mmCIF file of C-alpha atoms in Angstrom:
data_model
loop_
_atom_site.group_PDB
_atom_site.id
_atom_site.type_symbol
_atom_site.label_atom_id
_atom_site.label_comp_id
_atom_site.label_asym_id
_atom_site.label_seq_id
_atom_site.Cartn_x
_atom_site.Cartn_y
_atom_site.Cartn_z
ATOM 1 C CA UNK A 543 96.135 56.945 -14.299
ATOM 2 C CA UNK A 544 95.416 60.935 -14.242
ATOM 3 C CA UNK A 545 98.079 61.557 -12.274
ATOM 4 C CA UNK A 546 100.946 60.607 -15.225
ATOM 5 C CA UNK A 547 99.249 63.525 -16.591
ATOM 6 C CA UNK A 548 99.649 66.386 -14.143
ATOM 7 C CA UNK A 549 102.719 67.550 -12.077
ATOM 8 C CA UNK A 550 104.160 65.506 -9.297
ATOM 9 C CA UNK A 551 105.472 68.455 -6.985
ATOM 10 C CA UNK A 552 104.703 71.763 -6.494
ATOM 11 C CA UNK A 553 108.697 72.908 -6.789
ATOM 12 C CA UNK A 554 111.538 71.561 -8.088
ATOM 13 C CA UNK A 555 111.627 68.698 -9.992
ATOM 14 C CA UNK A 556 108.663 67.862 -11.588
ATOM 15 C CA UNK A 557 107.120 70.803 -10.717
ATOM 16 C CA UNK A 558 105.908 72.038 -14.195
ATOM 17 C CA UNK A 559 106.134 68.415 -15.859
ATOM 18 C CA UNK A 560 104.298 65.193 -16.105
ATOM 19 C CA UNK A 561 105.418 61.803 -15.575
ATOM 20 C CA UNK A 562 104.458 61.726 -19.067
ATOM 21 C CA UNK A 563 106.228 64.975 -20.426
ATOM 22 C CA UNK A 564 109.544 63.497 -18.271
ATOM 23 C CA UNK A 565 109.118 60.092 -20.281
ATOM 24 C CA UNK A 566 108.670 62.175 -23.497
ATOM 25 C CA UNK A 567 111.824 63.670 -22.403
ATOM 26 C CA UNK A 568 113.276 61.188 -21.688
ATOM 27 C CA UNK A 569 112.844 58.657 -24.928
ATOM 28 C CA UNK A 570 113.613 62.015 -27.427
ATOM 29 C CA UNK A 571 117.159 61.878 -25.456
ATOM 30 C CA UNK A 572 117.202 65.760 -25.026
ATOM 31 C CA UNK A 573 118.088 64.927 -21.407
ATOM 32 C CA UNK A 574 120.097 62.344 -21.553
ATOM 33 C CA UNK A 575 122.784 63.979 -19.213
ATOM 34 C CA UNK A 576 119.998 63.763 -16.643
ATOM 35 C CA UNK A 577 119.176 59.797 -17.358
ATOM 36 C CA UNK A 578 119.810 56.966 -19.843
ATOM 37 C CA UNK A 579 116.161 56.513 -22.093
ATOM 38 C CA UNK A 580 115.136 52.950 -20.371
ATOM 39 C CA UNK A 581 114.148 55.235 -17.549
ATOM 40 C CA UNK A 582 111.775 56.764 -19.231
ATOM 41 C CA UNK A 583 109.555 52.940 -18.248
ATOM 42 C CA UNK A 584 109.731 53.603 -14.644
ATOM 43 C CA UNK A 585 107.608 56.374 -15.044
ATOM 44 C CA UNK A 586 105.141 54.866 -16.995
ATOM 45 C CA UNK A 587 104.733 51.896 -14.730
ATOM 46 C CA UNK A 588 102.518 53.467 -12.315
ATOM 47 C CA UNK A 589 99.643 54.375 -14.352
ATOM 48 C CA UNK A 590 100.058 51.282 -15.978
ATOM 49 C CA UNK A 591 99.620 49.448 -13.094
ATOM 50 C CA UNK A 592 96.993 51.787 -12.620
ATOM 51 C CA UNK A 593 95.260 50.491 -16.108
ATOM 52 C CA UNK A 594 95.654 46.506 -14.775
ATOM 53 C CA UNK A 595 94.149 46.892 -11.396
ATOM 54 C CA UNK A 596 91.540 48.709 -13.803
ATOM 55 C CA UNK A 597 90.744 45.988 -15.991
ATOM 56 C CA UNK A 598 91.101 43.445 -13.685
ATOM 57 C CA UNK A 599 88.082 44.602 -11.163
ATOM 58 C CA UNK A 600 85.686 42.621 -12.243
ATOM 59 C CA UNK A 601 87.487 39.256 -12.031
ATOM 60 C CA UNK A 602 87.053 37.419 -8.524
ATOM 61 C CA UNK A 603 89.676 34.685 -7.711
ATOM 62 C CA UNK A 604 93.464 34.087 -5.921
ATOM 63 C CA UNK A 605 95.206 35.089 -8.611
ATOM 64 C CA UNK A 606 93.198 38.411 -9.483
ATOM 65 C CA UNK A 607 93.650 39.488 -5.202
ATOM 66 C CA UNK A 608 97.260 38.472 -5.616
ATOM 67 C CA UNK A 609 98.025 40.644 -8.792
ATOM 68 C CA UNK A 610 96.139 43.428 -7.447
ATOM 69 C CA UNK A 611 98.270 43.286 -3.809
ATOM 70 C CA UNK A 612 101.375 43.210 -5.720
ATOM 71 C CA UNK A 613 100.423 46.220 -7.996
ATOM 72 C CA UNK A 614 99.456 48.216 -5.043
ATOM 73 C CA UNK A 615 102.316 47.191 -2.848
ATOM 74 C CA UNK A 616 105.075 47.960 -6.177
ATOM 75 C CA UNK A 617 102.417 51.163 -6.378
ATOM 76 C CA UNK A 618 103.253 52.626 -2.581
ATOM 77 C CA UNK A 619 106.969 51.427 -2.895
ATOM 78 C CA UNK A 620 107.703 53.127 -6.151
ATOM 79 C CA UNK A 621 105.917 56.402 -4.106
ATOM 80 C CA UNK A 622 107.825 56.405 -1.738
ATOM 81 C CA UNK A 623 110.901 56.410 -3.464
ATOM 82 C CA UNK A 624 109.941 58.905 -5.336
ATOM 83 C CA UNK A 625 108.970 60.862 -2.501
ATOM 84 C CA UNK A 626 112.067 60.659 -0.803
ATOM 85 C CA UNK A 627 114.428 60.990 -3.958
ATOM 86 C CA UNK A 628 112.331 64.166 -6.078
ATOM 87 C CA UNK A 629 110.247 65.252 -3.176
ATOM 88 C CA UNK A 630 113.258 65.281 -0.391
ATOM 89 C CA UNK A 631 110.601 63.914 1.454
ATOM 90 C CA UNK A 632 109.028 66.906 2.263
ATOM 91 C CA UNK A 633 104.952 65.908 1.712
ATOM 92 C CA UNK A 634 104.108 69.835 1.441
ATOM 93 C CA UNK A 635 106.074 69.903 -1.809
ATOM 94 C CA UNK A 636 103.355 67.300 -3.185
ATOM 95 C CA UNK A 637 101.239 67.752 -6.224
ATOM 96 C CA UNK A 638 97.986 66.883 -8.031
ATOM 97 C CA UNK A 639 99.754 63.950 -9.452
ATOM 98 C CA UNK A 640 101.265 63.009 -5.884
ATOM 99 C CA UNK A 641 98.282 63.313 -4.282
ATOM 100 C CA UNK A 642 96.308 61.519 -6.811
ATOM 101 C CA UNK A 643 98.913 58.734 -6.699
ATOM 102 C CA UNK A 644 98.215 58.582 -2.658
ATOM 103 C CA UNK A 645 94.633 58.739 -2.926
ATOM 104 C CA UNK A 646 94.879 55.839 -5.237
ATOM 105 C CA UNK A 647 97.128 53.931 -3.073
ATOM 106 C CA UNK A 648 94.540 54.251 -0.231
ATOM 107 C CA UNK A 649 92.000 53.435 -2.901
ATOM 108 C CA UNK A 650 93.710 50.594 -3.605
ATOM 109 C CA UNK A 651 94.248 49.225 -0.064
ATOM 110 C CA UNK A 652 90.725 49.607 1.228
ATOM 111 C CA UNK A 653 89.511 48.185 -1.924
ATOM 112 C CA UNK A 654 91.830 44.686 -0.859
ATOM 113 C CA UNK A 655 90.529 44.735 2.347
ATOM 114 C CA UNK A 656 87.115 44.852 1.221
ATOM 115 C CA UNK A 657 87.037 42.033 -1.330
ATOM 116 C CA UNK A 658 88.918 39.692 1.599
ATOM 117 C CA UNK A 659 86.632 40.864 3.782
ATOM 118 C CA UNK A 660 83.753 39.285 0.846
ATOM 119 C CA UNK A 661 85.556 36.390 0.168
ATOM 120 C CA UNK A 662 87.004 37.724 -3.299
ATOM 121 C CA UNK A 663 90.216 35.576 -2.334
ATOM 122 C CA UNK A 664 88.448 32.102 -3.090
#
């Protein structure tokens, strides 16, 4: 979730704005050359999906492994797009909030492998 709050990149795009300032943006329609306002979800999704896997850890079951694979899967996909598309794919032009956003991704996946390792999925 803190990395909504910090910049994505280091240049460019995103460089001295938040996923949050950019939906800010976004909704007040001072940019709307740049993007319609419904975009302005897409970059709240991630630390959303950050707040579900959040309040979901301490529930144990199928369903609670599957939603959390799914978050972390839509998680690393919507990264990588972003990566390529802002970024240019160029991982040295990361920020905090991209590297915060990887760290959780790993986060994420070790903390699925774990709980199947445990059993969690019954």
């Amino acid at each position: 979730m803190a990395q909504a709050s910090v910049p994505w990149t280091r240049r460019g795009a995103f460089s001295s704005s938040s996923m949050l300032d950019g939906a800010r943006l976004l909704r007040s329609g001072l940019v709307a050359d740049a993007a319609p306002r419904w975009t302005s979800l897409v970059l709240v999704v991630v630390p959303a999906l950050g707040v579900l896997v959040g309040a979901t850890a301490g529930l144990r079951g199928r369903a609670m492994w599957t939603t959390r694979l799914t978050t972390v899967v839509a998680v690393t996909v919507a990264f990588v797009l972003f990566v390529h598309n802002v970024a240019g794919a160029d991982l040295t032009r990361l920020g905090p909030g991209g590297w915060l956003t990887s760290a959780g991704i790993v986060s994420g996946a070790l903390g699925l492998a774990w709980t199947r390792g445990h059993g969690d999925k019954q």
